[in-house]
């Protein structure tokens, strides 16, 4: 799985 | 995205709508803690700094961030100008310095990473978990609250409470999800802070009675 930077929740 | 996350965010939007609606229709912000509103603006500004830096997540994510910052700023604007005469600072006396200081200490002690962005994100998460305290304190001081104000507080509390089943869902079914310990711990604490309020809201307001402390 690709690594996503940052926070995906609000 | 799952149903709990969606309902949580929807509940957050509804809470904002209720608050603005209450102020516009009654032409008053009485019963609303200005201090809590200021804390929420601080929360959104510090958390969503990544609007300018991080890779684009989704239109949904970006749109919600802008809505939260803008509506929060607008609320502060209304409360400090048009409806200022209806705000009573004498009952909005919670010392927010401790909340700001405590959140900063937590963010500095346990940052996800040692970068300014990550520390400010952690700071905003901790601050959000306690930002409702001046509002709850105000309700406690007066011993009662307008029904519309309790709907606002309930919707705002339900938003983070709904994030909890969302995290459980992600943990169980979403292979790519990365659960953020700080968000989960602070989210649980935040929901716990509301528990007393939830109980009274459920037993009184839901049965058509006035929100009054025993």
JSON list of C-alpha atoms in Angstrom, two decimals:
[
{"chain": "A", "resi": 1, "resn": "UNK", "atom": "CA", "xyz": [0.00, 0.00, 0.00]},
{"chain": "A", "resi": 2, "resn": "UNK", "atom": "CA", "xyz": [1.27, 3.45, -0.81]},
{"chain": "A", "resi": 3, "resn": "UNK", "atom": "CA", "xyz": [2.09, 5.67, 2.10]},
{"chain": "A", "resi": 4, "resn": "UNK", "atom": "CA", "xyz": [-0.12, 8.72, 2.44]},
{"chain": "A", "resi": 5, "resn": "UNK", "atom": "CA", "xyz": [1.41, 11.73, 4.13]},
{"chain": "A", "resi": 6, "resn": "UNK", "atom": "CA", "xyz": [-0.69, 13.77, 6.51]},
{"chain": "A", "resi": 7, "resn": "UNK", "atom": "CA", "xyz": [-3.92, 13.09, 8.36]},
{"chain": "A", "resi": 8, "resn": "UNK", "atom": "CA", "xyz": [-6.95, 11.92, 6.46]},
{"chain": "A", "resi": 9, "resn": "UNK", "atom": "CA", "xyz": [-9.49, 12.53, 9.24]},
{"chain": "A", "resi": 10, "resn": "UNK", "atom": "CA", "xyz": [-10.92, 15.90, 10.12]},
{"chain": "B", "resi": 1, "resn": "UNK", "atom": "CA", "xyz": [-15.02, 6.51, 4.49]},
{"chain": "B", "resi": 2, "resn": "UNK", "atom": "CA", "xyz": [-17.59, 4.56, 6.43]},
{"chain": "B", "resi": 3, "resn": "UNK", "atom": "CA", "xyz": [-21.06, 5.28, 7.77]},
{"chain": "B", "resi": 4, "resn": "UNK", "atom": "CA", "xyz": [-19.84, 6.37, 11.23]},
{"chain": "B", "resi": 5, "resn": "UNK", "atom": "CA", "xyz": [-17.27, 8.78, 9.88]},
{"chain": "B", "resi": 6, "resn": "UNK", "atom": "CA", "xyz": [-19.89, 10.20, 7.52]},
{"chain": "B", "resi": 7, "resn": "UNK", "atom": "CA", "xyz": [-22.50, 10.60, 10.26]},
{"chain": "B", "resi": 8, "resn": "UNK", "atom": "CA", "xyz": [-19.84, 12.13, 12.52]},
{"chain": "B", "resi": 9, "resn": "UNK", "atom": "CA", "xyz": [-18.87, 14.78, 9.99]},
{"chain": "B", "resi": 10, "resn": "UNK", "atom": "CA", "xyz": [-22.54, 15.39, 9.21]},
{"chain": "B", "resi": 11, "resn": "UNK", "atom": "CA", "xyz": [-23.22, 15.89, 12.91]},
{"chain": "B", "resi": 12, "resn": "UNK", "atom": "CA", "xyz": [-20.37, 18.42, 13.04]},
{"chain": "B", "resi": 13, "resn": "UNK", "atom": "CA", "xyz": [-21.90, 20.36, 10.15]},
{"chain": "B", "resi": 14, "resn": "UNK", "atom": "CA", "xyz": [-25.32, 20.23, 11.78]},
{"chain": "B", "resi": 15, "resn": "UNK", "atom": "CA", "xyz": [-23.89, 21.60, 15.04]},
{"chain": "B", "resi": 16, "resn": "UNK", "atom": "CA", "xyz": [-22.45, 24.61, 13.21]},
{"chain": "B", "resi": 17, "resn": "UNK", "atom": "CA", "xyz": [-25.74, 25.17, 11.44]},
{"chain": "B", "resi": 18, "resn": "UNK", "atom": "CA", "xyz": [-27.70, 24.98, 14.72]},
{"chain": "B", "resi": 19, "resn": "UNK", "atom": "CA", "xyz": [-25.40, 27.50, 16.42]},
{"chain": "B", "resi": 20, "resn": "UNK", "atom": "CA", "xyz": [-25.58, 30.03, 13.59]},
{"chain": "B", "resi": 21, "resn": "UNK", "atom": "CA", "xyz": [-29.32, 29.47, 13.26]},
{"chain": "B", "resi": 22, "resn": "UNK", "atom": "CA", "xyz": [-29.82, 30.06, 16.99]},
{"chain": "B", "resi": 23, "resn": "UNK", "atom": "CA", "xyz": [-27.91, 33.33, 16.87]},
{"chain": "B", "resi": 24, "resn": "UNK", "atom": "CA", "xyz": [-29.55, 34.62, 13.69]},
{"chain": "B", "resi": 25, "resn": "UNK", "atom": "CA", "xyz": [-33.12, 33.84, 14.71]},
{"chain": "B", "resi": 26, "resn": "UNK", "atom": "CA", "xyz": [-32.90, 34.97, 18.33]},
{"chain": "B", "resi": 27, "resn": "UNK", "atom": "CA", "xyz": [-30.52, 37.83, 17.47]},
{"chain": "B", "resi": 28, "resn": "UNK", "atom": "CA", "xyz": [-28.58, 36.75, 20.50]},
{"chain": "B", "resi": 29, "resn": "UNK", "atom": "CA", "xyz": [-25.64, 34.61, 21.53]},
{"chain": "B", "resi": 30, "resn": "UNK", "atom": "CA", "xyz": [-26.67, 34.34, 25.15]},
{"chain": "B", "resi": 31, "resn": "UNK", "atom": "CA", "xyz": [-25.78, 31.00, 26.67]},
{"chain": "B", "resi": 32, "resn": "UNK", "atom": "CA", "xyz": [-23.00, 30.45, 24.14]},
{"chain": "B", "resi": 33, "resn": "UNK", "atom": "CA", "xyz": [-19.43, 30.48, 25.44]},
{"chain": "B", "resi": 34, "resn": "UNK", "atom": "CA", "xyz": [-17.29, 32.89, 23.47]},
{"chain": "B", "resi": 35, "resn": "UNK", "atom": "CA", "xyz": [-14.21, 31.23, 24.94]},
{"chain": "B", "resi": 36, "resn": "UNK", "atom": "CA", "xyz": [-15.16, 27.80, 23.59]},
{"chain": "B", "resi": 37, "resn": "UNK", "atom": "CA", "xyz": [-15.75, 29.35, 20.17]},
{"chain": "B", "resi": 38, "resn": "UNK", "atom": "CA", "xyz": [-12.32, 30.99, 20.23]},
{"chain": "B", "resi": 39, "resn": "UNK", "atom": "CA", "xyz": [-10.75, 27.64, 21.17]},
{"chain": "B", "resi": 40, "resn": "UNK", "atom": "CA", "xyz": [-12.48, 25.95, 18.22]},
{"chain": "B", "resi": 41, "resn": "UNK", "atom": "CA", "xyz": [-11.11, 28.56, 15.82]},
{"chain": "B", "resi": 42, "resn": "UNK", "atom": "CA", "xyz": [-7.62, 27.94, 17.24]},
{"chain": "B", "resi": 43, "resn": "UNK", "atom": "CA", "xyz": [-8.20, 24.19, 16.81]},
{"chain": "B", "resi": 44, "resn": "UNK", "atom": "CA", "xyz": [-9.16, 24.45, 13.14]},
{"chain": "B", "resi": 45, "resn": "UNK", "atom": "CA", "xyz": [-6.47, 26.95, 12.22]},
{"chain": "B", "resi": 46, "resn": "UNK", "atom": "CA", "xyz": [-3.70, 24.85, 13.78]},
{"chain": "B", "resi": 47, "resn": "UNK", "atom": "CA", "xyz": [-5.02, 21.53, 12.48]},
{"chain": "B", "resi": 48, "resn": "UNK", "atom": "CA", "xyz": [-5.69, 22.59, 8.93]},
{"chain": "B", "resi": 49, "resn": "UNK", "atom": "CA", "xyz": [-2.40, 24.34, 8.24]},
{"chain": "B", "resi": 50, "resn": "UNK", "atom": "CA", "xyz": [-1.89, 21.39, 5.89]},
{"chain": "B", "resi": 51, "resn": "UNK", "atom": "CA", "xyz": [-4.36, 22.98, 3.50]},
{"chain": "B", "resi": 52, "resn": "UNK", "atom": "CA", "xyz": [-1.33, 24.85, 2.20]},
{"chain": "B", "resi": 53, "resn": "UNK", "atom": "CA", "xyz": [1.38, 22.22, 2.43]},
{"chain": "B", "resi": 54, "resn": "UNK", "atom": "CA", "xyz": [0.33, 18.58, 2.30]},
{"chain": "B", "resi": 55, "resn": "UNK", "atom": "CA", "xyz": [-0.51, 16.65, -0.81]},
{"chain": "B", "resi": 56, "resn": "UNK", "atom": "CA", "xyz": [-4.13, 16.93, -1.77]},
{"chain": "B", "resi": 57, "resn": "UNK", "atom": "CA", "xyz": [-6.29, 14.33, 0.03]},
{"chain": "B", "resi": 58, "resn": "UNK", "atom": "CA", "xyz": [-9.71, 14.78, -1.50]},
{"chain": "B", "resi": 59, "resn": "UNK", "atom": "CA", "xyz": [-12.19, 17.47, -2.47]},
{"chain": "B", "resi": 60, "resn": "UNK", "atom": "CA", "xyz": [-14.28, 16.36, 0.52]},
{"chain": "B", "resi": 61, "resn": "UNK", "atom": "CA", "xyz": [-11.39, 16.80, 2.94]},
{"chain": "B", "resi": 62, "resn": "UNK", "atom": "CA", "xyz": [-10.40, 20.22, 1.62]},
{"chain": "B", "resi": 63, "resn": "UNK", "atom": "CA", "xyz": [-13.98, 21.49, 1.43]},
{"chain": "B", "resi": 64, "resn": "UNK", "atom": "CA", "xyz": [-14.78, 20.43, 5.02]},
{"chain": "B", "resi": 65, "resn": "UNK", "atom": "CA", "xyz": [-11.60, 22.04, 6.35]},
{"chain": "B", "resi": 66, "resn": "UNK", "atom": "CA", "xyz": [-12.46, 25.32, 4.68]},
{"chain": "B", "resi": 67, "resn": "UNK", "atom": "CA", "xyz": [-16.05, 25.13, 5.96]},
{"chain": "B", "resi": 68, "resn": "UNK", "atom": "CA", "xyz": [-14.89, 24.51, 9.53]},
{"chain": "B", "resi": 69, "resn": "UNK", "atom": "CA", "xyz": [-12.37, 27.35, 9.55]},
{"chain": "B", "resi": 70, "resn": "UNK", "atom": "CA", "xyz": [-14.71, 29.79, 7.81]},
{"chain": "B", "resi": 71, "resn": "UNK", "atom": "CA", "xyz": [-17.80, 29.05, 9.90]},
{"chain": "B", "resi": 72, "resn": "UNK", "atom": "CA", "xyz": [-15.78, 29.21, 13.08]},
{"chain": "B", "resi": 73, "resn": "UNK", "atom": "CA", "xyz": [-14.32, 32.59, 12.11]},
{"chain": "B", "resi": 74, "resn": "UNK", "atom": "CA", "xyz": [-17.78, 33.82, 11.15]},
{"chain": "B", "resi": 75, "resn": "UNK", "atom": "CA", "xyz": [-19.19, 32.74, 14.54]},
{"chain": "B", "resi": 76, "resn": "UNK", "atom": "CA", "xyz": [-16.44, 34.67, 16.33]},
{"chain": "B", "resi": 77, "resn": "UNK", "atom": "CA", "xyz": [-17.11, 37.65, 14.11]},
{"chain": "B", "resi": 78, "resn": "UNK", "atom": "CA", "xyz": [-20.84, 37.61, 14.93]},
{"chain": "B", "resi": 79, "resn": "UNK", "atom": "CA", "xyz": [-20.24, 37.16, 18.64]},
{"chain": "B", "resi": 80, "resn": "UNK", "atom": "CA", "xyz": [-17.71, 39.96, 18.85]},
{"chain": "B", "resi": 81, "resn": "UNK", "atom": "CA", "xyz": [-19.66, 42.49, 16.78]},
{"chain": "B", "resi": 82, "resn": "UNK", "atom": "CA", "xyz": [-23.39, 42.20, 16.04]},
{"chain": "B", "resi": 83, "resn": "UNK", "atom": "CA", "xyz": [-24.33, 40.07, 19.05]},
{"chain": "B", "resi": 84, "resn": "UNK", "atom": "CA", "xyz": [-21.69, 41.34, 21.43]},
{"chain": "B", "resi": 85, "resn": "UNK", "atom": "CA", "xyz": [-24.23, 43.09, 23.70]},
{"chain": "B", "resi": 86, "resn": "UNK", "atom": "CA", "xyz": [-25.98, 39.74, 24.29]},
{"chain": "B", "resi": 87, "resn": "UNK", "atom": "CA", "xyz": [-22.84, 37.99, 25.51]},
{"chain": "B", "resi": 88, "resn": "UNK", "atom": "CA", "xyz": [-22.26, 37.98, 29.25]},
{"chain": "B", "resi": 89, "resn": "UNK", "atom": "CA", "xyz": [-18.52, 37.69, 30.04]},
{"chain": "B", "resi": 90, "resn": "UNK", "atom": "CA", "xyz": [-19.35, 37.48, 33.75]},
{"chain": "B", "resi": 91, "resn": "UNK", "atom": "CA", "xyz": [-20.60, 33.89, 33.36]},
{"chain": "B", "resi": 92, "resn": "UNK", "atom": "CA", "xyz": [-18.02, 32.87, 30.73]},
{"chain": "B", "resi": 93, "resn": "UNK", "atom": "CA", "xyz": [-15.13, 32.69, 33.16]},
{"chain": "B", "resi": 94, "resn": "UNK", "atom": "CA", "xyz": [-13.39, 29.39, 32.52]},
{"chain": "B", "resi": 95, "resn": "UNK", "atom": "CA", "xyz": [-9.60, 29.81, 32.55]},
{"chain": "B", "resi": 96, "resn": "UNK", "atom": "CA", "xyz": [-8.68, 28.73, 29.02]},
{"chain": "B", "resi": 97, "resn": "UNK", "atom": "CA", "xyz": [-4.97, 29.39, 29.65]},
{"chain": "B", "resi": 98, "resn": "UNK", "atom": "CA", "xyz": [-4.78, 25.97, 31.32]},
{"chain": "B", "resi": 99, "resn": "UNK", "atom": "CA", "xyz": [-6.41, 24.26, 28.36]},
{"chain": "B", "resi": 100, "resn": "UNK", "atom": "CA", "xyz": [-4.07, 25.97, 25.89]},
{"chain": "B", "resi": 101, "resn": "UNK", "atom": "CA", "xyz": [-1.03, 25.29, 28.07]},
{"chain": "B", "resi": 102, "resn": "UNK", "atom": "CA", "xyz": [-1.94, 21.67, 28.78]},
{"chain": "B", "resi": 103, "resn": "UNK", "atom": "CA", "xyz": [-2.59, 20.94, 25.10]},
{"chain": "B", "resi": 104, "resn": "UNK", "atom": "CA", "xyz": [0.74, 22.50, 24.14]},
{"chain": "B", "resi": 105, "resn": "UNK", "atom": "CA", "xyz": [2.59, 20.43, 26.73]},
{"chain": "B", "resi": 106, "resn": "UNK", "atom": "CA", "xyz": [0.92, 17.21, 25.51]},
{"chain": "B", "resi": 107, "resn": "UNK", "atom": "CA", "xyz": [1.75, 18.10, 21.91]},
{"chain": "B", "resi": 108, "resn": "UNK", "atom": "CA", "xyz": [5.40, 18.78, 22.76]},
{"chain": "B", "resi": 109, "resn": "UNK", "atom": "CA", "xyz": [5.74, 15.64, 24.87]},
{"chain": "B", "resi": 110, "resn": "UNK", "atom": "CA", "xyz": [4.16, 13.19, 22.40]},
{"chain": "B", "resi": 111, "resn": "UNK", "atom": "CA", "xyz": [4.28, 14.58, 18.88]},
{"chain": "B", "resi": 112, "resn": "UNK", "atom": "CA", "xyz": [3.70, 12.09, 16.04]},
{"chain": "B", "resi": 113, "resn": "UNK", "atom": "CA", "xyz": [6.86, 13.57, 14.51]},
{"chain": "B", "resi": 114, "resn": "UNK", "atom": "CA", "xyz": [9.19, 16.34, 15.57]},
{"chain": "B", "resi": 115, "resn": "UNK", "atom": "CA", "xyz": [8.03, 18.83, 12.98]},
{"chain": "B", "resi": 116, "resn": "UNK", "atom": "CA", "xyz": [6.13, 22.07, 13.41]},
{"chain": "B", "resi": 117, "resn": "UNK", "atom": "CA", "xyz": [3.19, 20.73, 11.39]},
{"chain": "B", "resi": 118, "resn": "UNK", "atom": "CA", "xyz": [2.86, 17.53, 13.41]},
{"chain": "B", "resi": 119, "resn": "UNK", "atom": "CA", "xyz": [3.20, 19.31, 16.73]},
{"chain": "B", "resi": 120, "resn": "UNK", "atom": "CA", "xyz": [0.54, 21.82, 15.77]},
{"chain": "B", "resi": 121, "resn": "UNK", "atom": "CA", "xyz": [-1.70, 18.96, 14.61]},
{"chain": "B", "resi": 122, "resn": "UNK", "atom": "CA", "xyz": [-1.29, 17.18, 17.97]},
{"chain": "B", "resi": 123, "resn": "UNK", "atom": "CA", "xyz": [-1.87, 20.47, 19.80]},
{"chain": "B", "resi": 124, "resn": "UNK", "atom": "CA", "xyz": [-5.16, 20.95, 17.94]},
{"chain": "B", "resi": 125, "resn": "UNK", "atom": "CA", "xyz": [-6.30, 17.40, 18.72]},
{"chain": "B", "resi": 126, "resn": "UNK", "atom": "CA", "xyz": [-5.71, 17.83, 22.45]},
{"chain": "B", "resi": 127, "resn": "UNK", "atom": "CA", "xyz": [-7.21, 21.30, 22.46]},
{"chain": "B", "resi": 128, "resn": "UNK", "atom": "CA", "xyz": [-10.32, 20.07, 20.66]},
{"chain": "B", "resi": 129, "resn": "UNK", "atom": "CA", "xyz": [-10.79, 17.38, 23.30]},
{"chain": "B", "resi": 130, "resn": "UNK", "atom": "CA", "xyz": [-11.21, 20.05, 26.00]},
{"chain": "B", "resi": 131, "resn": "UNK", "atom": "CA", "xyz": [-12.51, 23.04, 24.01]},
{"chain": "B", "resi": 132, "resn": "UNK", "atom": "CA", "xyz": [-16.10, 22.40, 25.11]},
{"chain": "B", "resi": 133, "resn": "UNK", "atom": "CA", "xyz": [-15.23, 22.84, 28.79]},
{"chain": "B", "resi": 134, "resn": "UNK", "atom": "CA", "xyz": [-15.86, 26.63, 28.95]},
{"chain": "B", "resi": 135, "resn": "UNK", "atom": "CA", "xyz": [-19.28, 25.95, 27.35]},
{"chain": "B", "resi": 136, "resn": "UNK", "atom": "CA", "xyz": [-20.14, 23.13, 29.78]},
{"chain": "B", "resi": 137, "resn": "UNK", "atom": "CA", "xyz": [-18.86, 25.24, 32.66]},
{"chain": "B", "resi": 138, "resn": "UNK", "atom": "CA", "xyz": [-21.16, 28.06, 31.60]},
{"chain": "B", "resi": 139, "resn": "UNK", "atom": "CA", "xyz": [-24.16, 25.71, 31.50]},
{"chain": "B", "resi": 140, "resn": "UNK", "atom": "CA", "xyz": [-23.21, 24.45, 34.94]},
{"chain": "B", "resi": 141, "resn": "UNK", "atom": "CA", "xyz": [-22.93, 27.98, 36.32]},
{"chain": "B", "resi": 142, "resn": "UNK", "atom": "CA", "xyz": [-26.35, 28.99, 35.10]},
{"chain": "B", "resi": 143, "resn": "UNK", "atom": "CA", "xyz": [-27.80, 25.55, 35.94]},
{"chain": "B", "resi": 144, "resn": "UNK", "atom": "CA", "xyz": [-29.82, 25.43, 32.74]},
{"chain": "B", "resi": 145, "resn": "UNK", "atom": "CA", "xyz": [-29.60, 25.96, 29.01]},
{"chain": "B", "resi": 146, "resn": "UNK", "atom": "CA", "xyz": [-31.85, 26.89, 26.12]},
{"chain": "B", "resi": 147, "resn": "UNK", "atom": "CA", "xyz": [-32.99, 23.77, 24.28]},
{"chain": "B", "resi": 148, "resn": "UNK", "atom": "CA", "xyz": [-31.43, 24.98, 21.02]},
{"chain": "B", "resi": 149, "resn": "UNK", "atom": "CA", "xyz": [-28.07, 25.40, 22.77]},
{"chain": "B", "resi": 150, "resn": "UNK", "atom": "CA", "xyz": [-28.27, 21.84, 24.10]},
{"chain": "B", "resi": 151, "resn": "UNK", "atom": "CA", "xyz": [-28.96, 20.58, 20.56]},
{"chain": "B", "resi": 152, "resn": "UNK", "atom": "CA", "xyz": [-25.81, 22.39, 19.48]},
{"chain": "B", "resi": 153, "resn": "UNK", "atom": "CA", "xyz": [-23.69, 20.86, 22.25]},
{"chain": "B", "resi": 154, "resn": "UNK", "atom": "CA", "xyz": [-25.17, 17.41, 21.59]},
{"chain": "B", "resi": 155, "resn": "UNK", "atom": "CA", "xyz": [-24.45, 17.52, 17.85]},
{"chain": "B", "resi": 156, "resn": "UNK", "atom": "CA", "xyz": [-20.90, 18.72, 18.51]},
{"chain": "B", "resi": 157, "resn": "UNK", "atom": "CA", "xyz": [-20.31, 15.93, 21.04]},
{"chain": "B", "resi": 158, "resn": "UNK", "atom": "CA", "xyz": [-21.90, 13.30, 18.81]},
{"chain": "B", "resi": 159, "resn": "UNK", "atom": "CA", "xyz": [-19.43, 14.18, 16.06]},
{"chain": "B", "resi": 160, "resn": "UNK", "atom": "CA", "xyz": [-16.40, 12.95, 18.00]},
{"chain": "B", "resi": 161, "resn": "UNK", "atom": "CA", "xyz": [-18.33, 10.15, 19.67]},
{"chain": "B", "resi": 162, "resn": "UNK", "atom": "CA", "xyz": [-19.19, 8.81, 16.19]},
{"chain": "B", "resi": 163, "resn": "UNK", "atom": "CA", "xyz": [-15.51, 8.84, 15.30]},
{"chain": "B", "resi": 164, "resn": "UNK", "atom": "CA", "xyz": [-15.01, 6.04, 17.85]},
{"chain": "B", "resi": 165, "resn": "UNK", "atom": "CA", "xyz": [-17.03, 3.37, 15.99]},
{"chain": "B", "resi": 166, "resn": "UNK", "atom": "CA", "xyz": [-15.38, 4.80, 12.84]},
{"chain": "B", "resi": 167, "resn": "UNK", "atom": "CA", "xyz": [-11.94, 3.94, 14.28]},
{"chain": "B", "resi": 168, "resn": "UNK", "atom": "CA", "xyz": [-13.12, 0.47, 15.29]},
{"chain": "B", "resi": 169, "resn": "UNK", "atom": "CA", "xyz": [-14.49, -0.04, 11.78]},
{"chain": "B", "resi": 170, "resn": "UNK", "atom": "CA", "xyz": [-11.23, 1.10, 10.20]},
{"chain": "B", "resi": 171, "resn": "UNK", "atom": "CA", "xyz": [-9.20, -1.07, 12.53]},
{"chain": "B", "resi": 172, "resn": "UNK", "atom": "CA", "xyz": [-11.25, -4.13, 11.60]},
{"chain": "B", "resi": 173, "resn": "UNK", "atom": "CA", "xyz": [-11.99, -3.65, 7.91]},
{"chain": "B", "resi": 174, "resn": "UNK", "atom": "CA", "xyz": [-9.75, -1.02, 6.37]},
{"chain": "B", "resi": 175, "resn": "UNK", "atom": "CA", "xyz": [-6.36, -2.56, 5.62]},
{"chain": "B", "resi": 176, "resn": "UNK", "atom": "CA", "xyz": [-4.83, 0.72, 4.49]},
{"chain": "B", "resi": 177, "resn": "UNK", "atom": "CA", "xyz": [-6.03, 2.73, 7.48]},
{"chain": "B", "resi": 178, "resn": "UNK", "atom": "CA", "xyz": [-3.45, 4.08, 9.83]},
{"chain": "B", "resi": 179, "resn": "UNK", "atom": "CA", "xyz": [-4.96, 4.63, 13.23]},
{"chain": "B", "resi": 180, "resn": "UNK", "atom": "CA", "xyz": [-3.58, 7.64, 15.03]},
{"chain": "B", "resi": 181, "resn": "UNK", "atom": "CA", "xyz": [-3.08, 6.91, 18.70]},
{"chain": "B", "resi": 182, "resn": "UNK", "atom": "CA", "xyz": [-3.25, 10.58, 19.74]},
{"chain": "B", "resi": 183, "resn": "UNK", "atom": "CA", "xyz": [-6.53, 11.14, 17.92]},
{"chain": "B", "resi": 184, "resn": "UNK", "atom": "CA", "xyz": [-8.05, 7.98, 19.43]},
{"chain": "B", "resi": 185, "resn": "UNK", "atom": "CA", "xyz": [-6.96, 8.71, 23.01]},
{"chain": "B", "resi": 186, "resn": "UNK", "atom": "CA", "xyz": [-8.00, 12.37, 22.81]},
{"chain": "B", "resi": 187, "resn": "UNK", "atom": "CA", "xyz": [-11.25, 11.39, 21.08]},
{"chain": "B", "resi": 188, "resn": "UNK", "atom": "CA", "xyz": [-12.12, 8.99, 23.89]},
{"chain": "B", "resi": 189, "resn": "UNK", "atom": "CA", "xyz": [-11.30, 11.65, 26.49]},
{"chain": "B", "resi": 190, "resn": "UNK", "atom": "CA", "xyz": [-13.39, 14.19, 24.60]},
{"chain": "B", "resi": 191, "resn": "UNK", "atom": "CA", "xyz": [-16.39, 11.86, 24.50]},
{"chain": "B", "resi": 192, "resn": "UNK", "atom": "CA", "xyz": [-15.96, 11.11, 28.20]},
{"chain": "B", "resi": 193, "resn": "UNK", "atom": "CA", "xyz": [-16.12, 14.83, 29.00]},
{"chain": "B", "resi": 194, "resn": "UNK", "atom": "CA", "xyz": [-19.51, 14.96, 27.31]},
{"chain": "B", "resi": 195, "resn": "UNK", "atom": "CA", "xyz": [-20.90, 11.89, 29.07]},
{"chain": "B", "resi": 196, "resn": "UNK", "atom": "CA", "xyz": [-22.60, 13.78, 31.87]},
{"chain": "B", "resi": 197, "resn": "UNK", "atom": "CA", "xyz": [-24.13, 16.20, 29.38]},
{"chain": "B", "resi": 198, "resn": "UNK", "atom": "CA", "xyz": [-25.24, 13.34, 27.11]},
{"chain": "B", "resi": 199, "resn": "UNK", "atom": "CA", "xyz": [-26.98, 11.70, 30.04]},
{"chain": "B", "resi": 200, "resn": "UNK", "atom": "CA", "xyz": [-28.98, 14.79, 31.01]},
{"chain": "B", "resi": 201, "resn": "UNK", "atom": "CA", "xyz": [-29.70, 15.59, 27.35]},
{"chain": "B", "resi": 202, "resn": "UNK", "atom": "CA", "xyz": [-31.03, 12.09, 26.83]},
{"chain": "B", "resi": 203, "resn": "UNK", "atom": "CA", "xyz": [-33.14, 11.95, 30.00]},
{"chain": "B", "resi": 204, "resn": "UNK", "atom": "CA", "xyz": [-34.53, 15.49, 29.82]},
{"chain": "B", "resi": 205, "resn": "UNK", "atom": "CA", "xyz": [-34.33, 17.26, 26.45]},
{"chain": "B", "resi": 206, "resn": "UNK", "atom": "CA", "xyz": [-35.23, 14.13, 24.46]},
{"chain": "B", "resi": 207, "resn": "UNK", "atom": "CA", "xyz": [-38.39, 13.83, 26.56]},
{"chain": "B", "resi": 208, "resn": "UNK", "atom": "CA", "xyz": [-39.35, 17.42, 25.85]},
{"chain": "B", "resi": 209, "resn": "UNK", "atom": "CA", "xyz": [-38.22, 18.78, 29.19]},
{"chain": "B", "resi": 210, "resn": "UNK", "atom": "CA", "xyz": [-36.03, 21.78, 29.78]},
{"chain": "B", "resi": 211, "resn": "UNK", "atom": "CA", "xyz": [-32.31, 21.19, 30.22]},
{"chain": "B", "resi": 212, "resn": "UNK", "atom": "CA", "xyz": [-31.87, 21.80, 33.91]},
{"chain": "B", "resi": 213, "resn": "UNK", "atom": "CA", "xyz": [-29.19, 20.53, 36.22]},
{"chain": "B", "resi": 214, "resn": "UNK", "atom": "CA", "xyz": [-30.38, 18.52, 39.20]}
]
